Amino acid sequence: MNEHWLSVEQIADHLGVNPDTIYKWINRKRMPAHRVGRLWKFLASDVDQWVKGGRAAQENNNKRASPKNPRRMKSGMRLQP
């Protein structure tokens, strides 16, 4: 079985996310991707396994866990140092 390489746009469509999200995952070196010249290519089977392993969800949770201003709560109240 020969699997075809997919582009950023194709893998984003496959996962139902924005291509910008794919680039963020690549830049954090978490998503299985291969660079061919200046283009990124993916095997759907590698990406599917990465998603099934929960790594895409972990990446999103890590993003939410680190607020821009950790001394402020969502309500806007300031926390004590």
N, CA, C and O atoms as a GROMACS GRO file, in nm:
protein
  324
    1MET      N    1   0.084  -0.118   0.000
    1MET     CA    2   0.000   0.000   0.000
    1MET      C    3   0.088   0.124   0.000
    1MET      O    4   0.169   0.144   0.091
    2ASN      N    5   0.074   0.207  -0.101
    2ASN     CA    6   0.147   0.333  -0.108
    2ASN      C    7   0.058   0.446  -0.059
    2ASN      O    8  -0.046   0.475  -0.119
    3GLU      N    9   0.098   0.506   0.048
    3GLU     CA   10   0.021   0.617   0.104
    3GLU      C   11   0.072   0.747   0.041
    3GLU      O   12   0.193   0.766   0.026
    4HIS      N   13  -0.020   0.835   0.006
    4HIS     CA   14   0.017   0.962  -0.055
    4HIS      C   15   0.047   1.066   0.052
    4HIS      O   16  -0.014   1.068   0.159
    5TRP      N   17   0.143   1.152   0.021
    5TRP     CA   18   0.175   1.264   0.109
    5TRP      C   19   0.067   1.371   0.097
    5TRP      O   20   0.017   1.398  -0.012
    6LEU      N   21   0.032   1.431   0.209
    6LEU     CA   22  -0.070   1.534   0.213
    6LEU      C   23  -0.008   1.669   0.245
    6LEU      O   24   0.093   1.677   0.316
    7SER      N   25  -0.068   1.775   0.194
    7SER     CA   26  -0.022   1.912   0.220
    7SER      C   27  -0.081   1.962   0.352
    7SER      O   28  -0.164   1.895   0.414
    8VAL      N   29  -0.038   2.080   0.393
    8VAL     CA   30  -0.092   2.143   0.515
    8VAL      C   31  -0.243   2.160   0.501
    8VAL      O   32  -0.318   2.129   0.594
    9GLU      N   33  -0.288   2.209   0.387
    9GLU     CA   34  -0.431   2.232   0.366
    9GLU      C   35  -0.509   2.101   0.369
    9GLU      O   36  -0.617   2.095   0.427
   10GLN      N   37  -0.454   1.997   0.308
   10GLN     CA   38  -0.522   1.868   0.306
   10GLN      C   39  -0.530   1.806   0.445
   10GLN      O   40  -0.635   1.751   0.482
   11ILE      N   41  -0.422   1.813   0.522
   11ILE     CA   42  -0.425   1.753   0.656
   11ILE      C   43  -0.514   1.835   0.749
   11ILE      O   44  -0.578   1.780   0.838
   12ALA      N   45  -0.518   1.967   0.729
   12ALA     CA   46  -0.609   2.052   0.807
   12ALA      C   47  -0.753   2.013   0.778
   12ALA      O   48  -0.834   2.003   0.870
   13ASP      N   49  -0.785   1.992   0.652
   13ASP     CA   50  -0.920   1.949   0.614
   13ASP      C   51  -0.950   1.811   0.672
   13ASP      O   52  -1.060   1.787   0.720
   14HIS      N   53  -0.854   1.722   0.667
   14HIS     CA   54  -0.868   1.586   0.721
   14HIS      C   55  -0.901   1.591   0.870
   14HIS      O   56  -0.982   1.511   0.919
   15LEU      N   57  -0.839   1.684   0.943
   15LEU     CA   58  -0.859   1.694   1.088
   15LEU      C   59  -0.972   1.791   1.125
   15LEU      O   60  -1.016   1.794   1.240
   16GLY      N   61  -1.017   1.870   1.029
   16GLY     CA   62  -1.123   1.966   1.057
   16GLY      C   63  -1.075   2.087   1.136
   16GLY      O   64  -1.148   2.141   1.218
   17VAL      N   65  -0.950   2.128   1.110
   17VAL     CA   66  -0.894   2.245   1.179
   17VAL      C   67  -0.843   2.344   1.075
   17VAL      O   68  -0.837   2.314   0.956
   18ASN      N   69  -0.808   2.461   1.121
   18ASN     CA   70  -0.753   2.566   1.036
   18ASN      C   71  -0.607   2.535   1.004
   18ASN      O   72  -0.535   2.484   1.090
   19PRO      N   73  -0.560   2.565   0.883
   19PRO     CA   74  -0.418   2.543   0.852
   19PRO      C   75  -0.323   2.614   0.949
   19PRO      O   76  -0.213   2.565   0.973
   20ASP      N   77  -0.364   2.728   1.004
   20ASP     CA   78  -0.279   2.796   1.102
   20ASP      C   79  -0.255   2.709   1.225
   20ASP      O   80  -0.147   2.713   1.284
   21THR      N   81  -0.354   2.629   1.262
   21THR     CA   82  -0.339   2.537   1.375
   21THR      C   83  -0.233   2.433   1.344
   21THR      O   84  -0.153   2.396   1.431
   22ILE      N   85  -0.231   2.384   1.221
   22ILE     CA   86  -0.131   2.286   1.179
   22ILE      C   87   0.008   2.345   1.194
   22ILE      O   88   0.098   2.280   1.246
   23TYR      N   89   0.027   2.468   1.147
   23TYR     CA   90   0.159   2.532   1.159
   23TYR      C   91   0.199   2.550   1.305
   23TYR      O   92   0.316   2.534   1.339
   24LYS      N   93   0.105   2.582   1.392
   24LYS     CA   94   0.136   2.596   1.534
   24LYS      C   95   0.181   2.463   1.591
   24LYS      O   96   0.278   2.457   1.667
   25TRP      N   97   0.110   2.355   1.556
   25TRP     CA   98   0.148   2.223   1.605
   25TRP      C   99   0.286   2.183   1.553
   25TRP      O  100   0.364   2.122   1.625
   26ILE      N  101   0.316   2.216   1.428
   26ILE     CA  102   0.448   2.185   1.372
   26ILE      C  103   0.556   2.263   1.447
   26ILE      O  104   0.658   2.206   1.486
   27ASN      N  105   0.533   2.393   1.467
   27ASN     CA  106   0.633   2.478   1.532
   27ASN      C  107   0.663   2.434   1.674
   27ASN      O  108   0.774   2.455   1.724
   28ARG      N  109   0.568   2.373   1.739
   28ARG     CA  110   0.590   2.322   1.875
   28ARG      C  111   0.653   2.183   1.871
   28ARG      O  112   0.674   2.120   1.975
   29LYS      N  113   0.683   2.136   1.750
   29LYS     CA  114   0.751   2.007   1.726
   29LYS      C  115   0.676   1.891   1.789
   29LYS      O  116   0.736   1.798   1.842
   30ARG      N  117   0.546   1.898   1.783
   30ARG     CA  118   0.464   1.791   1.839
   30ARG      C  119   0.399   1.706   1.730
   30ARG      O  120   0.375   1.587   1.749
   31MET      N  121   0.370   1.767   1.616
   31MET     CA  122   0.296   1.698   1.512
   31MET      C  123   0.392   1.628   1.416
   31MET      O  124   0.492   1.687   1.376
   32PRO      N  125   0.362   1.503   1.378
   32PRO     CA  126   0.450   1.433   1.284
   32PRO      C  127   0.441   1.494   1.145
   32PRO      O  128   0.339   1.481   1.077
   33ALA      N  129   0.546   1.560   1.103
   33ALA     CA  130   0.550   1.627   0.973
   33ALA      C  131   0.688   1.612   0.912
   33ALA      O  132   0.787   1.594   0.983
   34HIS      N  133   0.694   1.621   0.782
   34HIS     CA  134   0.820   1.609   0.709
   34HIS      C  135   0.835   1.730   0.619
   34HIS      O  136   0.742   1.768   0.548
   35ARG      N  137   0.952   1.789   0.623
   35ARG     CA  138   0.978   1.907   0.540
   35ARG      C  139   1.036   1.861   0.406
   35ARG      O  140   1.133   1.786   0.402
   36VAL      N  141   0.976   1.908   0.299
   36VAL     CA  142   1.023   1.880   0.164
   36VAL      C  143   1.047   2.015   0.098
   36VAL      O  144   0.953   2.081   0.053
   37GLY      N  145   1.174   2.056   0.095
   37GLY     CA  146   1.204   2.191   0.049
   37GLY      C  147   1.148   2.291   0.149
   37GLY      O  148   1.185   2.289   0.266
   38ARG      N  149   1.060   2.377   0.102
   38ARG     CA  150   0.998   2.472   0.194
   38ARG      C  151   0.855   2.433   0.230
   38ARG      O  152   0.784   2.509   0.296
   39LEU      N  153   0.813   2.315   0.186
   39LEU     CA  154   0.677   2.268   0.211
   39LEU      C  155   0.674   2.162   0.321
   39LEU      O  156   0.771   2.088   0.338
   40TRP      N  157   0.565   2.155   0.393
   40TRP     CA  158   0.543   2.051   0.492
   40TRP      C  159   0.453   1.945   0.432
   40TRP      O  160   0.354   1.977   0.366
   41LYS      N  161   0.486   1.819   0.456
   41LYS     CA  162   0.407   1.706   0.406
   41LYS      C  163   0.377   1.611   0.522
   41LYS      O  164   0.452   1.603   0.619
   42PHE      N  165   0.266   1.540   0.508
   42PHE     CA  166   0.217   1.454   0.616
   42PHE      C  167   0.167   1.322   0.560
   42PHE      O  168   0.120   1.315   0.446
   43LEU      N  169   0.178   1.218   0.641
   43LEU     CA  170   0.111   1.092   0.613
   43LEU      C  171  -0.010   1.086   0.706
   43LEU      O  172   0.004   1.100   0.827
   44ALA      N  173  -0.127   1.066   0.648
   44ALA     CA  174  -0.250   1.065   0.728
   44ALA      C  175  -0.242   0.960   0.839
   44ALA      O  176  -0.292   0.983   0.949
   45SER      N  177  -0.180   0.846   0.812
   45SER     CA  178  -0.171   0.740   0.914
   45SER      C  179  -0.088   0.786   1.034
   45SER      O  180  -0.123   0.755   1.148
   46ASP      N  181   0.022   0.859   1.010
   46ASP     CA  182   0.104   0.912   1.120
   46ASP      C  183   0.025   1.013   1.202
   46ASP      O  184   0.028   1.011   1.325
   47VAL      N  185  -0.045   1.102   1.133
   47VAL     CA  186  -0.121   1.206   1.201
   47VAL      C  187  -0.238   1.145   1.278
   47VAL      O  188  -0.266   1.186   1.390
   48ASP      N  189  -0.306   1.047   1.218
   48ASP     CA  190  -0.417   0.981   1.287
   48ASP      C  191  -0.370   0.914   1.415
   48ASP      O  192  -0.437   0.920   1.518
   49GLN      N  193  -0.255   0.850   1.410
   49GLN     CA  194  -0.200   0.785   1.529
   49GLN      C  195  -0.163   0.889   1.634
   49GLN      O  196  -0.185   0.866   1.753
   50TRP      N  197  -0.109   1.002   1.592
   50TRP     CA  198  -0.076   1.112   1.682
   50TRP      C  199  -0.201   1.163   1.752
   50TRP      O  200  -0.200   1.189   1.873
   51VAL      N  201  -0.310   1.178   1.676
   51VAL     CA  202  -0.436   1.224   1.734
   51VAL      C  203  -0.492   1.119   1.830
   51VAL      O  204  -0.534   1.153   1.940
   52LYS      N  205  -0.493   0.993   1.788
   52LYS     CA  206  -0.546   0.885   1.873
   52LYS      C  207  -0.466   0.871   2.002
   52LYS      O  208  -0.521   0.832   2.105
   53GLY      N  209  -0.338   0.905   1.996
   53GLY     CA  210  -0.254   0.900   2.116
   53GLY      C  211  -0.281   1.014   2.212
   53GLY      O  212  -0.223   1.020   2.320
   54GLY      N  213  -0.370   1.106   2.173
   54GLY     CA  214  -0.409   1.216   2.260
   54GLY      C  215  -0.315   1.334   2.256
   54GLY      O  216  -0.331   1.428   2.335
   55ARG      N  217  -0.218   1.332   2.168
   55ARG     CA  218  -0.119   1.440   2.169
   55ARG      C  219  -0.174   1.572   2.116
   55ARG      O  220  -0.128   1.679   2.157
   56ALA      N  221  -0.269   1.567   2.025
   56ALA     CA  222  -0.330   1.692   1.976
   56ALA      C  223  -0.409   1.758   2.088
   56ALA      O  224  -0.404   1.880   2.104
   57ALA      N  225  -0.481   1.678   2.165
   57ALA     CA  226  -0.560   1.732   2.278
   57ALA      C  227  -0.467   1.786   2.386
   57ALA      O  228  -0.496   1.890   2.445
   58GLN      N  229  -0.356   1.718   2.412
   58GLN     CA  230  -0.260   1.766   2.512
   58GLN      C  231  -0.205   1.901   2.470
   58GLN      O  232  -0.187   1.990   2.553
   59GLU      N  233  -0.179   1.917   2.342
   59GLU     CA  234  -0.126   2.044   2.291
   59GLU      C  235  -0.227   2.155   2.315
   59GLU      O  236  -0.188   2.264   2.357
   60ASN      N  237  -0.355   2.131   2.289
   60ASN     CA  238  -0.457   2.232   2.312
   60ASN      C  239  -0.473   2.262   2.460
   60ASN      O  240  -0.492   2.378   2.497
   61ASN      N  241  -0.466   2.161   2.546
   61ASN     CA  242  -0.478   2.182   2.690
   61ASN      C  243  -0.360   2.262   2.744
   61ASN      O  244  -0.379   2.347   2.831
   62ASN      N  245  -0.240   2.236   2.695
   62ASN     CA  246  -0.123   2.311   2.739
   62ASN      C  247  -0.137   2.458   2.703
   62ASN      O  248  -0.096   2.545   2.780
   63LYS      N  249  -0.195   2.485   2.589
   63LYS     CA  250  -0.214   2.623   2.545
   63LYS      C  251  -0.308   2.695   2.641
   63LYS      O  252  -0.284   2.810   2.676
   64ARG      N  253  -0.416   2.629   2.683
   64ARG     CA  254  -0.513   2.691   2.772
   64ARG      C  255  -0.461   2.703   2.915
   64ARG      O  256  -0.507   2.789   2.990
   65ALA      N  257  -0.367   2.620   2.952
   65ALA     CA  258  -0.319   2.617   3.090
   65ALA      C  259  -0.224   2.731   3.122
   65ALA      O  260  -0.194   2.754   3.240
   66SER      N  261  -0.177   2.803   3.023
   66SER     CA  262  -0.081   2.910   3.050
   66SER      C  263  -0.137   3.044   3.004
   66SER      O  264  -0.116   3.086   2.890
   67PRO      N  265  -0.209   3.112   3.093
   67PRO     CA  266  -0.267   3.241   3.056
   67PRO      C  267  -0.158   3.346   3.034
   67PRO      O  268  -0.046   3.331   3.081
   68LYS      N  269  -0.194   3.452   2.960
   68LYS     CA  270  -0.097   3.558   2.932
   68LYS      C  271  -0.056   3.630   3.059
   68LYS      O  272   0.060   3.669   3.074
   69ASN      N  273  -0.149   3.649   3.149
   69ASN     CA  274  -0.121   3.716   3.276
   69ASN      C  275  -0.162   3.623   3.389
   69ASN      O  276  -0.277   3.628   3.434
   70PRO      N  277  -0.070   3.538   3.437
   70PRO     CA  278  -0.106   3.438   3.538
   70PRO      C  279  -0.147   3.498   3.672
   70PRO      O  280  -0.199   3.426   3.757
   71ARG      N  281  -0.126   3.626   3.693
   71ARG     CA  282  -0.164   3.688   3.820
   71ARG      C  283  -0.308   3.737   3.820
   71ARG      O  284  -0.356   3.790   3.920
   72ARG      N  285  -0.377   3.719   3.710
   72ARG     CA  286  -0.517   3.762   3.703
   72ARG      C  287  -0.607   3.641   3.680
   72ARG      O  288  -0.576   3.553   3.600
   73MET      N  289  -0.718   3.640   3.751
   73MET     CA  290  -0.818   3.536   3.730
   73MET      C  291  -0.908   3.580   3.616
   73MET      O  292  -0.901   3.695   3.572
   74LYS      N  293  -0.992   3.490   3.566
   74LYS     CA  294  -1.082   3.524   3.458
   74LYS      C  295  -1.174   3.639   3.494
   74LYS      O  296  -1.213   3.718   3.407
   75SER      N  297  -1.209   3.650   3.620
   75SER     CA  298  -1.299   3.757   3.663
   75SER      C  299  -1.232   3.893   3.658
   75SER      O  300  -1.299   3.996   3.672
   76GLY      N  301  -1.101   3.896   3.639
   76GLY     CA  302  -1.027   4.021   3.637
   76GLY      C  303  -0.969   4.057   3.772
   76GLY      O  304  -0.894   4.154   3.784
   77MET      N  305  -1.003   3.978   3.876
   77MET     CA  306  -0.948   4.005   4.009
   77MET      C  307  -0.800   3.971   4.010
   77MET      O  308  -0.757   3.874   3.948
   78ARG      N  309  -0.725   4.049   4.079
   78ARG     CA  310  -0.581   4.027   4.088
   78ARG      C  311  -0.552   3.928   4.201
   78ARG      O  312  -0.609   3.938   4.310
   79LEU      N  313  -0.464   3.833   4.174
   79LEU     CA  314  -0.423   3.736   4.275
   79LEU      C  315  -0.307   3.792   4.356
   79LEU      O  316  -0.230   3.874   4.306
   80GLN      N  317  -0.296   3.749   4.478
   80GLN     CA  318  -0.185   3.791   4.563
   80GLN      C  319  -0.057   3.723   4.516
   80GLN      O  320  -0.061   3.606   4.476
   81PRO      N  321   0.058   3.792   4.521
   81PRO     CA  322   0.185   3.731   4.477
   81PRO      C  323   0.229   3.618   4.566
   81PRO      O  324   0.334   3.558   4.542
   0.00000   0.00000   0.00000
